[in-house]
Amino acid sequence: MTQPLKGRLRQQAWRIFLVQCGLSVTVVVFALLPVALLHDQSYTMAAVFLAAGLILGIALACATRLMRLLDGAHDKIATLTTHDDLTGLPNRRWFFDRLDEEIARATRYGNKLSLVMVDLDHFRQVNDSFGHPLGDLALAEVARLLAANIRTSDVVARYGGEEFMIILPETDAVRAVRAAEKLRVVVEVNDISLEGPEVKVTISCGVADLASIHPERGSLRDALVVAADRAMHRAKKNGRNQVLMHVAEHERQLTLV
């Protein structure tokens, strides 16, 4: 949990506590005031029961508010631990957990499953030319474009640096290549405005599916990630701004229609 978040939660908790104390004291004072002035036992008993009920109600309301505060803090902590702060996308750890789930589901029911690895081309030049703050803006904008142009069943996550991973359930490699090519074109045609200067950013994509990997050692997850990574690096070596598909033990570039 970040220090600013801790400070805000502490302030809100203290505010709730002080409100509860202030209201309780006020109730007690107004309950005892008639007793002190009238000296009537019936008023005394009624005032005590009324004050007890009001204080109980105040305590219940403050406890409910505090529980909502704690629930909100829990949700924020969960978001911070599973999502990337810069892009708002799920992070690497969340991605691996989700990929394990999708692989287990695909192998159990015989479904297809593809993985796309996306890497920004020449991103170091963007940082060197415009500085890291504007480079971060470019990275966040690419993340937004990727997330906005996939199916609701697909998942895009930030893998690390300028790399992203996209999980495509129930999708074979050929369809995944078409989806990756669509993303490549979307990024290429959208000039990214960095608070003034416009930057042309392109991506290289590597595609792999479960049908194309047969690991002798290790897990299916690791083999699938390595296959997509190798295809992506082949795309970068072949000139960047393209999509390559992993096939068996090699990759080949597809002619798309």
mmCIF file with all atom_site columns, N, CA and C in Angstrom, residues 137-187:
data_model
loop_
_atom_site.group_PDB
_atom_site.id
_atom_site.type_symbol
_atom_site.label_atom_id
_atom_site.label_alt_id
_atom_site.label_comp_id
_atom_site.label_asym_id
_atom_site.label_entity_id
_atom_site.label_seq_id
_atom_site.pdbx_PDB_ins_code
_atom_site.Cartn_x
_atom_site.Cartn_y
_atom_site.Cartn_z
_atom_site.occupancy
_atom_site.B_iso_or_equiv
_atom_site.pdbx_formal_charge
_atom_site.auth_seq_id
_atom_site.auth_comp_id
_atom_site.auth_asym_id
_atom_site.auth_atom_id
_atom_site.pdbx_PDB_model_num
ATOM 1   N N  . LEU A 1 137 ? 3.794   8.132   -21.579 1.00 0.00 ? 137 LEU A N  1
ATOM 2   C CA . LEU A 1 137 ? 2.498   8.482   -22.187 1.00 0.00 ? 137 LEU A CA 1
ATOM 3   C C  . LEU A 1 137 ? 2.259   7.661   -23.450 1.00 0.00 ? 137 LEU A C  1
ATOM 4   N N  . ALA A 1 138 ? 3.310   7.500   -24.248 1.00 0.00 ? 138 ALA A N  1
ATOM 5   C CA . ALA A 1 138 ? 3.179   6.697   -25.468 1.00 0.00 ? 138 ALA A CA 1
ATOM 6   C C  . ALA A 1 138 ? 2.862   5.245   -25.126 1.00 0.00 ? 138 ALA A C  1
ATOM 7   N N  . LEU A 1 139 ? 3.524   4.723   -24.108 1.00 0.00 ? 139 LEU A N  1
ATOM 8   C CA . LEU A 1 139 ? 3.282   3.342   -23.695 1.00 0.00 ? 139 LEU A CA 1
ATOM 9   C C  . LEU A 1 139 ? 1.844   3.167   -23.201 1.00 0.00 ? 139 LEU A C  1
ATOM 10  N N  . ALA A 1 140 ? 1.369   4.132   -22.441 1.00 0.00 ? 140 ALA A N  1
ATOM 11  C CA . ALA A 1 140 ? -0.005  4.064   -21.937 1.00 0.00 ? 140 ALA A CA 1
ATOM 12  C C  . ALA A 1 140 ? -1.018  4.158   -23.072 1.00 0.00 ? 140 ALA A C  1
ATOM 13  N N  . GLU A 1 141 ? -0.710  4.956   -24.088 1.00 0.00 ? 141 GLU A N  1
ATOM 14  C CA . GLU A 1 141 ? -1.628  5.093   -25.217 1.00 0.00 ? 141 GLU A CA 1
ATOM 15  C C  . GLU A 1 141 ? -1.682  3.811   -26.037 1.00 0.00 ? 141 GLU A C  1
ATOM 16  N N  . VAL A 1 142 ? -0.548  3.163   -26.234 1.00 0.00 ? 142 VAL A N  1
ATOM 17  C CA . VAL A 1 142 ? -0.540  1.882   -26.941 1.00 0.00 ? 142 VAL A CA 1
ATOM 18  C C  . VAL A 1 142 ? -1.341  0.850   -26.148 1.00 0.00 ? 142 VAL A C  1
ATOM 19  N N  . ALA A 1 143 ? -1.178  0.844   -24.840 1.00 0.00 ? 143 ALA A N  1
ATOM 20  C CA . ALA A 1 143 ? -1.943  -0.074  -24.002 1.00 0.00 ? 143 ALA A CA 1
ATOM 21  C C  . ALA A 1 143 ? -3.442  0.169   -24.174 1.00 0.00 ? 143 ALA A C  1
ATOM 22  N N  . ARG A 1 144 ? -3.838  1.438   -24.241 1.00 0.00 ? 144 ARG A N  1
ATOM 23  C CA . ARG A 1 144 ? -5.253  1.776   -24.426 1.00 0.00 ? 144 ARG A CA 1
ATOM 24  C C  . ARG A 1 144 ? -5.759  1.267   -25.775 1.00 0.00 ? 144 ARG A C  1
ATOM 25  N N  . LEU A 1 145 ? -4.960  1.440   -26.826 1.00 0.00 ? 145 LEU A N  1
ATOM 26  C CA . LEU A 1 145 ? -5.351  0.976   -28.151 1.00 0.00 ? 145 LEU A CA 1
ATOM 27  C C  . LEU A 1 145 ? -5.498  -0.542  -28.189 1.00 0.00 ? 145 LEU A C  1
ATOM 28  N N  . LEU A 1 146 ? -4.586  -1.244  -27.545 1.00 0.00 ? 146 LEU A N  1
ATOM 29  C CA . LEU A 1 146 ? -4.668  -2.704  -27.515 1.00 0.00 ? 146 LEU A CA 1
ATOM 30  C C  . LEU A 1 146 ? -5.917  -3.162  -26.781 1.00 0.00 ? 146 LEU A C  1
ATOM 31  N N  . ALA A 1 147 ? -6.165  -2.568  -25.611 1.00 0.00 ? 147 ALA A N  1
ATOM 32  C CA . ALA A 1 147 ? -7.318  -2.981  -24.812 1.00 0.00 ? 147 ALA A CA 1
ATOM 33  C C  . ALA A 1 147 ? -8.636  -2.657  -25.502 1.00 0.00 ? 147 ALA A C  1
ATOM 34  N N  . ALA A 1 148 ? -8.656  -1.582  -26.301 1.00 0.00 ? 148 ALA A N  1
ATOM 35  C CA . ALA A 1 148 ? -9.898  -1.150  -26.947 1.00 0.00 ? 148 ALA A CA 1
ATOM 36  C C  . ALA A 1 148 ? -10.207 -1.928  -28.217 1.00 0.00 ? 148 ALA A C  1
ATOM 37  N N  . ASN A 1 149 ? -9.261  -2.725  -28.699 1.00 0.00 ? 149 ASN A N  1
ATOM 38  C CA . ASN A 1 149 ? -9.449  -3.397  -29.988 1.00 0.00 ? 149 ASN A CA 1
ATOM 39  C C  . ASN A 1 149 ? -9.311  -4.912  -29.890 1.00 0.00 ? 149 ASN A C  1
ATOM 40  N N  . ILE A 1 150 ? -9.659  -5.472  -28.739 1.00 0.00 ? 150 ILE A N  1
ATOM 41  C CA . ILE A 1 150 ? -9.722  -6.919  -28.589 1.00 0.00 ? 150 ILE A CA 1
ATOM 42  C C  . ILE A 1 150 ? -11.131 -7.303  -28.182 1.00 0.00 ? 150 ILE A C  1
ATOM 43  N N  . ARG A 1 151 ? -11.424 -8.590  -28.256 1.00 0.00 ? 151 ARG A N  1
ATOM 44  C CA . ARG A 1 151 ? -12.744 -9.067  -27.853 1.00 0.00 ? 151 ARG A CA 1
ATOM 45  C C  . ARG A 1 151 ? -12.883 -8.998  -26.329 1.00 0.00 ? 151 ARG A C  1
ATOM 46  N N  . THR A 1 152 ? -14.127 -9.024  -25.882 1.00 0.00 ? 152 THR A N  1
ATOM 47  C CA . THR A 1 152 ? -14.358 -8.999  -24.439 1.00 0.00 ? 152 THR A CA 1
ATOM 48  C C  . THR A 1 152 ? -13.831 -10.259 -23.765 1.00 0.00 ? 152 THR A C  1
ATOM 49  N N  . SER A 1 153 ? -13.736 -11.348 -24.505 1.00 0.00 ? 153 SER A N  1
ATOM 50  C CA . SER A 1 153 ? -13.224 -12.600 -23.933 1.00 0.00 ? 153 SER A CA 1
ATOM 51  C C  . SER A 1 153 ? -11.701 -12.648 -23.907 1.00 0.00 ? 153 SER A C  1
ATOM 52  N N  . ASP A 1 154 ? -11.045 -11.754 -24.647 1.00 0.00 ? 154 ASP A N  1
ATOM 53  C CA . ASP A 1 154 ? -9.586  -11.719 -24.675 1.00 0.00 ? 154 ASP A CA 1
ATOM 54  C C  . ASP A 1 154 ? -9.052  -10.920 -23.494 1.00 0.00 ? 154 ASP A C  1
ATOM 55  N N  . VAL A 1 155 ? -7.797  -11.130 -23.189 1.00 0.00 ? 155 VAL A N  1
ATOM 56  C CA . VAL A 1 155 ? -7.162  -10.451 -22.061 1.00 0.00 ? 155 VAL A CA 1
ATOM 57  C C  . VAL A 1 155 ? -5.819  -9.896  -22.495 1.00 0.00 ? 155 VAL A C  1
ATOM 58  N N  . VAL A 1 156 ? -5.601  -8.617  -22.248 1.00 0.00 ? 156 VAL A N  1
ATOM 59  C CA . VAL A 1 156 ? -4.303  -8.005  -22.525 1.00 0.00 ? 156 VAL A CA 1
ATOM 60  C C  . VAL A 1 156 ? -3.674  -7.589  -21.201 1.00 0.00 ? 156 VAL A C  1
ATOM 61  N N  . ALA A 1 157 ? -2.389  -7.869  -21.054 1.00 0.00 ? 157 ALA A N  1
ATOM 62  C CA . ALA A 1 157 ? -1.667  -7.551  -19.827 1.00 0.00 ? 157 ALA A CA 1
ATOM 63  C C  . ALA A 1 157 ? -0.309  -6.970  -20.194 1.00 0.00 ? 157 ALA A C  1
ATOM 64  N N  . ARG A 1 158 ? 0.218   -6.164  -19.280 1.00 0.00 ? 158 ARG A N  1
ATOM 65  C CA . ARG A 1 158 ? 1.573   -5.660  -19.473 1.00 0.00 ? 158 ARG A CA 1
ATOM 66  C C  . ARG A 1 158 ? 2.543   -6.703  -18.946 1.00 0.00 ? 158 ARG A C  1
ATOM 67  N N  . TYR A 1 159 ? 3.401   -7.194  -19.833 1.00 0.00 ? 159 TYR A N  1
ATOM 68  C CA . TYR A 1 159 ? 4.321   -8.264  -19.473 1.00 0.00 ? 159 TYR A CA 1
ATOM 69  C C  . TYR A 1 159 ? 5.589   -7.720  -18.829 1.00 0.00 ? 159 TYR A C  1
ATOM 70  N N  . GLY A 1 160 ? 5.984   -6.528  -19.261 1.00 0.00 ? 160 GLY A N  1
ATOM 71  C CA . GLY A 1 160 ? 7.185   -5.912  -18.700 1.00 0.00 ? 160 GLY A CA 1
ATOM 72  C C  . GLY A 1 160 ? 7.801   -4.964  -19.705 1.00 0.00 ? 160 GLY A C  1
ATOM 73  N N  . GLY A 1 161 ? 8.334   -3.834  -19.233 1.00 0.00 ? 161 GLY A N  1
ATOM 74  C CA . GLY A 1 161 ? 8.935   -2.872  -20.158 1.00 0.00 ? 161 GLY A CA 1
ATOM 75  C C  . GLY A 1 161 ? 7.932   -2.405  -21.177 1.00 0.00 ? 161 GLY A C  1
ATOM 76  N N  . GLU A 1 162 ? 8.287   -2.564  -22.470 1.00 0.00 ? 162 GLU A N  1
ATOM 77  C CA . GLU A 1 162 ? 7.366   -2.199  -23.547 1.00 0.00 ? 162 GLU A CA 1
ATOM 78  C C  . GLU A 1 162 ? 6.715   -3.425  -24.177 1.00 0.00 ? 162 GLU A C  1
ATOM 79  N N  . GLU A 1 163 ? 6.609   -4.508  -23.430 1.00 0.00 ? 163 GLU A N  1
ATOM 80  C CA . GLU A 1 163 ? 6.028   -5.751  -23.930 1.00 0.00 ? 163 GLU A CA 1
ATOM 81  C C  . GLU A 1 163 ? 4.649   -5.993  -23.308 1.00 0.00 ? 163 GLU A C  1
ATOM 82  N N  . PHE A 1 164 ? 3.743   -6.503  -24.139 1.00 0.00 ? 164 PHE A N  1
ATOM 83  C CA . PHE A 1 164 ? 2.398   -6.849  -23.702 1.00 0.00 ? 164 PHE A CA 1
ATOM 84  C C  . PHE A 1 164 ? 2.093   -8.280  -24.119 1.00 0.00 ? 164 PHE A C  1
ATOM 85  N N  . MET A 1 165 ? 1.197   -8.907  -23.390 1.00 0.00 ? 165 MET A N  1
ATOM 86  C CA . MET A 1 165 ? 0.721   -10.249 -23.721 1.00 0.00 ? 165 MET A CA 1
ATOM 87  C C  . MET A 1 165 ? -0.791  -10.212 -23.893 1.00 0.00 ? 165 MET A C  1
ATOM 88  N N  . ILE A 1 166 ? -1.283  -10.932 -24.890 1.00 0.00 ? 166 ILE A N  1
ATOM 89  C CA . ILE A 1 166 ? -2.723  -11.008 -25.131 1.00 0.00 ? 166 ILE A CA 1
ATOM 90  C C  . ILE A 1 166 ? -3.126  -12.474 -25.177 1.00 0.00 ? 166 ILE A C  1
ATOM 91  N N  . ILE A 1 167 ? -4.038  -12.858 -24.298 1.00 0.00 ? 167 ILE A N  1
ATOM 92  C CA . ILE A 1 167 ? -4.563  -14.222 -24.272 1.00 0.00 ? 167 ILE A CA 1
ATOM 93  C C  . ILE A 1 167 ? -5.850  -14.250 -25.085 1.00 0.00 ? 167 ILE A C  1
ATOM 94  N N  . LEU A 1 168 ? -5.920  -15.192 -26.036 1.00 0.00 ? 168 LEU A N  1
ATOM 95  C CA . LEU A 1 168 ? -7.104  -15.322 -26.888 1.00 0.00 ? 168 LEU A CA 1
ATOM 96  C C  . LEU A 1 168 ? -7.701  -16.710 -26.700 1.00 0.00 ? 168 LEU A C  1
ATOM 97  N N  . PRO A 1 169 ? -8.693  -16.858 -25.822 1.00 0.00 ? 169 PRO A N  1
ATOM 98  C CA . PRO A 1 169 ? -9.323  -18.165 -25.615 1.00 0.00 ? 169 PRO A CA 1
ATOM 99  C C  . PRO A 1 169 ? -10.108 -18.596 -26.853 1.00 0.00 ? 169 PRO A C  1
ATOM 100 N N  . GLU A 1 170 ? -10.193 -19.910 -27.035 1.00 0.00 ? 170 GLU A N  1
ATOM 101 C CA . GLU A 1 170 ? -10.968 -20.515 -28.127 1.00 0.00 ? 170 GLU A CA 1
ATOM 102 C C  . GLU A 1 170 ? -10.595 -19.912 -29.473 1.00 0.00 ? 170 GLU A C  1
ATOM 103 N N  . THR A 1 171 ? -9.314  -19.718 -29.682 1.00 0.00 ? 171 THR A N  1
ATOM 104 C CA . THR A 1 171 ? -8.813  -19.116 -30.922 1.00 0.00 ? 171 THR A CA 1
ATOM 105 C C  . THR A 1 171 ? -7.587  -19.885 -31.396 1.00 0.00 ? 171 THR A C  1
ATOM 106 N N  . ASP A 1 172 ? -7.610  -20.302 -32.665 1.00 0.00 ? 172 ASP A N  1
ATOM 107 C CA . ASP A 1 172 ? -6.424  -20.971 -33.187 1.00 0.00 ? 172 ASP A CA 1
ATOM 108 C C  . ASP A 1 172 ? -5.415  -19.940 -33.667 1.00 0.00 ? 172 ASP A C  1
ATOM 109 N N  . ALA A 1 173 ? -4.254  -20.415 -34.120 1.00 0.00 ? 173 ALA A N  1
ATOM 110 C CA . ALA A 1 173 ? -3.151  -19.516 -34.460 1.00 0.00 ? 173 ALA A CA 1
ATOM 111 C C  . ALA A 1 173 ? -3.495  -18.620 -35.649 1.00 0.00 ? 173 ALA A C  1
ATOM 112 N N  . VAL A 1 174 ? -4.198  -19.151 -36.632 1.00 0.00 ? 174 VAL A N  1
ATOM 113 C CA . VAL A 1 174 ? -4.502  -18.361 -37.827 1.00 0.00 ? 174 VAL A CA 1
ATOM 114 C C  . VAL A 1 174 ? -5.414  -17.181 -37.465 1.00 0.00 ? 174 VAL A C  1
ATOM 115 N N  . ARG A 1 175 ? -6.441  -17.454 -36.691 1.00 0.00 ? 175 ARG A N  1
ATOM 116 C CA . ARG A 1 175 ? -7.326  -16.361 -36.261 1.00 0.00 ? 175 ARG A CA 1
ATOM 117 C C  . ARG A 1 175 ? -6.604  -15.390 -35.337 1.00 0.00 ? 175 ARG A C  1
ATOM 118 N N  . ALA A 1 176 ? -5.708  -15.914 -34.522 1.00 0.00 ? 176 ALA A N  1
ATOM 119 C CA . ALA A 1 176 ? -4.940  -15.043 -33.630 1.00 0.00 ? 176 ALA A CA 1
ATOM 120 C C  . ALA A 1 176 ? -4.021  -14.125 -34.428 1.00 0.00 ? 176 ALA A C  1
ATOM 121 N N  . VAL A 1 177 ? -3.460  -14.624 -35.533 1.00 0.00 ? 177 VAL A N  1
ATOM 122 C CA . VAL A 1 177 ? -2.620  -13.794 -36.392 1.00 0.00 ? 177 VAL A CA 1
ATOM 123 C C  . VAL A 1 177 ? -3.441  -12.656 -36.985 1.00 0.00 ? 177 VAL A C  1
ATOM 124 N N  . ARG A 1 178 ? -4.654  -12.955 -37.412 1.00 0.00 ? 178 ARG A N  1
ATOM 125 C CA . ARG A 1 178 ? -5.512  -11.902 -37.959 1.00 0.00 ? 178 ARG A CA 1
ATOM 126 C C  . ARG A 1 178 ? -5.820  -10.852 -36.891 1.00 0.00 ? 178 ARG A C  1
ATOM 127 N N  . ALA A 1 179 ? -6.084  -11.304 -35.671 1.00 0.00 ? 179 ALA A N  1
ATOM 128 C CA . ALA A 1 179 ? -6.347  -10.363 -34.586 1.00 0.00 ? 179 ALA A CA 1
ATOM 129 C C  . ALA A 1 179 ? -5.115  -9.514  -34.292 1.00 0.00 ? 179 ALA A C  1
ATOM 130 N N  . ALA A 1 180 ? -3.935  -10.150 -34.303 1.00 0.00 ? 180 ALA A N  1
ATOM 131 C CA . ALA A 1 180 ? -2.700  -9.402  -34.053 1.00 0.00 ? 180 ALA A CA 1
ATOM 132 C C  . ALA A 1 180 ? -2.419  -8.415  -35.177 1.00 0.00 ? 180 ALA A C  1
ATOM 133 N N  . GLU A 1 181 ? -2.718  -8.802  -36.398 1.00 0.00 ? 181 GLU A N  1
ATOM 134 C CA . GLU A 1 181 ? -2.506  -7.895  -37.530 1.00 0.00 ? 181 GLU A CA 1
ATOM 135 C C  . GLU A 1 181 ? -3.420  -6.682  -37.429 1.00 0.00 ? 181 GLU A C  1
ATOM 136 N N  . LYS A 1 182 ? -4.642  -6.897  -36.967 1.00 0.00 ? 182 LYS A N  1
ATOM 137 C CA . LYS A 1 182 ? -5.556  -5.773  -36.754 1.00 0.00 ? 182 LYS A CA 1
ATOM 138 C C  . LYS A 1 182 ? -4.970  -4.804  -35.731 1.00 0.00 ? 182 LYS A C  1
ATOM 139 N N  . LEU A 1 183 ? -4.427  -5.326  -34.652 1.00 0.00 ? 183 LEU A N  1
ATOM 140 C CA . LEU A 1 183 ? -3.816  -4.478  -33.630 1.00 0.00 ? 183 LEU A CA 1
ATOM 141 C C  . LEU A 1 183 ? -2.600  -3.745  -34.186 1.00 0.00 ? 183 LEU A C  1
ATOM 142 N N  . ARG A 1 184 ? -1.815  -4.437  -34.990 1.00 0.00 ? 184 ARG A N  1
ATOM 143 C CA . ARG A 1 184 ? -0.626  -3.815  -35.582 1.00 0.00 ? 184 ARG A CA 1
ATOM 144 C C  . ARG A 1 184 ? -1.026  -2.620  -36.432 1.00 0.00 ? 184 ARG A C  1
ATOM 145 N N  . VAL A 1 185 ? -2.069  -2.778  -37.236 1.00 0.00 ? 185 VAL A N  1
ATOM 146 C CA . VAL A 1 185 ? -2.522  -1.694  -38.107 1.00 0.00 ? 185 VAL A CA 1
ATOM 147 C C  . VAL A 1 185 ? -3.091  -0.543  -37.274 1.00 0.00 ? 185 VAL A C  1
ATOM 148 N N  . VAL A 1 186 ? -3.861  -0.874  -36.244 1.00 0.00 ? 186 VAL A N  1
ATOM 149 C CA . VAL A 1 186 ? -4.444  0.170   -35.393 1.00 0.00 ? 186 VAL A CA 1
ATOM 150 C C  . VAL A 1 186 ? -3.356  1.028   -34.767 1.00 0.00 ? 186 VAL A C  1
ATOM 151 N N  . VAL A 1 187 ? -2.317  0.400   -34.255 1.00 0.00 ? 187 VAL A N  1
ATOM 152 C CA . VAL A 1 187 ? -1.231  1.158   -33.633 1.00 0.00 ? 187 VAL A CA 1
ATOM 153 C C  . VAL A 1 187 ? -0.486  1.974   -34.678 1.00 0.00 ? 187 VAL A C  1
#
